[in-house]
PDB file of C-alpha atoms and ligand atoms in Angstrom:
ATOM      1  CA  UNK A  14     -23.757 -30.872  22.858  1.00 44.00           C
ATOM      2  CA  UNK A  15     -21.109 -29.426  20.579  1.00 45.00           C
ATOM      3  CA  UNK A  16     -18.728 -29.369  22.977  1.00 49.00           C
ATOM      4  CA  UNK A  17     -15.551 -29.974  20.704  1.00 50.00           C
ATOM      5  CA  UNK A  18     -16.399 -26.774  18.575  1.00 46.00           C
ATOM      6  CA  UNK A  19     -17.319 -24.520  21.217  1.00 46.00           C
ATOM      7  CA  UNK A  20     -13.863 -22.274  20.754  1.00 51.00           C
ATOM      8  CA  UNK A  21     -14.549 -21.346  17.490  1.00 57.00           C
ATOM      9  CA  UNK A  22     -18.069 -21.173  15.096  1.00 83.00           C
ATOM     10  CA  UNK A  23     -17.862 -23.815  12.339  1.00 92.00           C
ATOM     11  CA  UNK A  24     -19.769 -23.513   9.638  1.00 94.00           C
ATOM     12  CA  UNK A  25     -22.035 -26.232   7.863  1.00 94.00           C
ATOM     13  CA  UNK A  26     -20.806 -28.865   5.636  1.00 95.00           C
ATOM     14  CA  UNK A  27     -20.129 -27.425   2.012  1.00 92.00           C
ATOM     15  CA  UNK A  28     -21.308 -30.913   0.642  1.00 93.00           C
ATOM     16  CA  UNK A  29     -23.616 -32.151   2.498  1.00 95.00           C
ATOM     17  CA  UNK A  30     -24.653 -28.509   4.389  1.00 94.00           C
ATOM     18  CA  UNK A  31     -24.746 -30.794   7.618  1.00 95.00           C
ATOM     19  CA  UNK A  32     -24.242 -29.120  10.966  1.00 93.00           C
ATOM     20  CA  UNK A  33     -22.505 -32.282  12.087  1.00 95.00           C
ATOM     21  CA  UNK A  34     -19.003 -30.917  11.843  1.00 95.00           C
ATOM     22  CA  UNK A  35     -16.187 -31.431  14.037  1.00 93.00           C
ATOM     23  CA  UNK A  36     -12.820 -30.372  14.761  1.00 93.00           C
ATOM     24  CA  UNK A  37     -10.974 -33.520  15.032  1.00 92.00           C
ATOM     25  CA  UNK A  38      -6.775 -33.761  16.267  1.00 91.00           C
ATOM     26  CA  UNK A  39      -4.984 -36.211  13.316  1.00 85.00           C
ATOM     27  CA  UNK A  40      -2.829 -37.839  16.009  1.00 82.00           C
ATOM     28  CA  UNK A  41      -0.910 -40.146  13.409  1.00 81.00           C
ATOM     29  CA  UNK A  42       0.714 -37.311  11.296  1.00 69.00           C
ATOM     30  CA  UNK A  43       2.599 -34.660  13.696  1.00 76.00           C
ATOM     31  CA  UNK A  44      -0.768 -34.202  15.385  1.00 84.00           C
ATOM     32  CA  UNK A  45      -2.025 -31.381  12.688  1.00 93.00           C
ATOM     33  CA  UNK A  46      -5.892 -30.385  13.088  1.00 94.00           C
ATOM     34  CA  UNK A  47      -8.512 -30.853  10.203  1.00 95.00           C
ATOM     35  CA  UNK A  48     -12.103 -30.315  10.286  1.00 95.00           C
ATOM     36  CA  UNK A  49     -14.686 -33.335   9.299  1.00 95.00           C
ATOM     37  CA  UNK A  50     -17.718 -33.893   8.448  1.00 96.00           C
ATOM     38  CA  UNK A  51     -19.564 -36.927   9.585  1.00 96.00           C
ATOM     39  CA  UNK A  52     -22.569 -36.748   7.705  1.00 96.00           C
ATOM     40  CA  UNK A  53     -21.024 -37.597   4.479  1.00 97.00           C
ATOM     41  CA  UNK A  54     -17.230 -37.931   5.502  1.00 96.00           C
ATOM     42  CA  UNK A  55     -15.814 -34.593   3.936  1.00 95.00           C
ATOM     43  CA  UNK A  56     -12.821 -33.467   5.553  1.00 95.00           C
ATOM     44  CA  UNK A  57     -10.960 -29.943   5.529  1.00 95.00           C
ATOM     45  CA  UNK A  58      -7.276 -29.148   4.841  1.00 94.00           C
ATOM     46  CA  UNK A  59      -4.930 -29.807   7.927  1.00 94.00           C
ATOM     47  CA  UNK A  60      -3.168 -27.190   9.951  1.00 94.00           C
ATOM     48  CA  UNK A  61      -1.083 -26.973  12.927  1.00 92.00           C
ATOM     49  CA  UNK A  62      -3.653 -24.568  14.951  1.00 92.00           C
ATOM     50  CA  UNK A  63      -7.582 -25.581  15.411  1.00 92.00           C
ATOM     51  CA  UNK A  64      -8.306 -21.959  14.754  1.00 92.00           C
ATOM     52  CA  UNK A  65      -6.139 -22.430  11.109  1.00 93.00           C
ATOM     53  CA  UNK A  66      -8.434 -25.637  10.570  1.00 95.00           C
ATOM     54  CA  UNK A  67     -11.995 -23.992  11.352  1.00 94.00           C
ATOM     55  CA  UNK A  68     -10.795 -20.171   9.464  1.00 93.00           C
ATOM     56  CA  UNK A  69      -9.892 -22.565   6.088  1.00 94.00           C
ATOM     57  CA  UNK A  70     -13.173 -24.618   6.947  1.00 95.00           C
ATOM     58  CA  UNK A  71     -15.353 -21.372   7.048  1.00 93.00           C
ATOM     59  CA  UNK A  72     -13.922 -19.520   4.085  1.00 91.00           C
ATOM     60  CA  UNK A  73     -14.440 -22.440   1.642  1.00 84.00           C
ATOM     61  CA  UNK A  74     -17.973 -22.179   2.346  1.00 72.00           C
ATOM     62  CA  UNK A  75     -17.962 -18.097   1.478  1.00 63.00           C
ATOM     63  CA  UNK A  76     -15.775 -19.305  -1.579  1.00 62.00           C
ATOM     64  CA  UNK A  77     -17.814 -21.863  -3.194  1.00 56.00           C
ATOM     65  CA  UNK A  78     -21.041 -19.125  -2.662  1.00 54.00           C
TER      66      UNK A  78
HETATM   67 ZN1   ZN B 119     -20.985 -33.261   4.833  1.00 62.60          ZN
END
């Protein structure tokens, strides 16, 4: 399990607080990285790095604390 997060910790969903989070490629716009949620369908920002995608991910969740 959680094999497509296993480079970086992402934290829960800051809607939903679900752990079912992913890091998912966006393949149809020049192949940028966002984070999802697919609990309740929340997705992060896009960025051109995974590791840009999971930091802007994580520090929404500090953020909104
Ligand atoms: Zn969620």
């Amino acid at each position: 399990m959680s094999t497509a997060i296993s480079l970086h910790d992402i934290k829960p969903c800051p809607i939903c607080n679900g752990n079912n989070v992913f890091c998912e490629k966006n393949l149809e716009r020049e192949s940028k990285y966002f984070v999802l949620c697919n609990d309740c369908g929340f997705e992060g920002k896009e960025f051109f790095t995974r590791g840009y995608a999971i930091s802007n991910w994580n520090e929404r969740i500090i953020k909104s604390r």
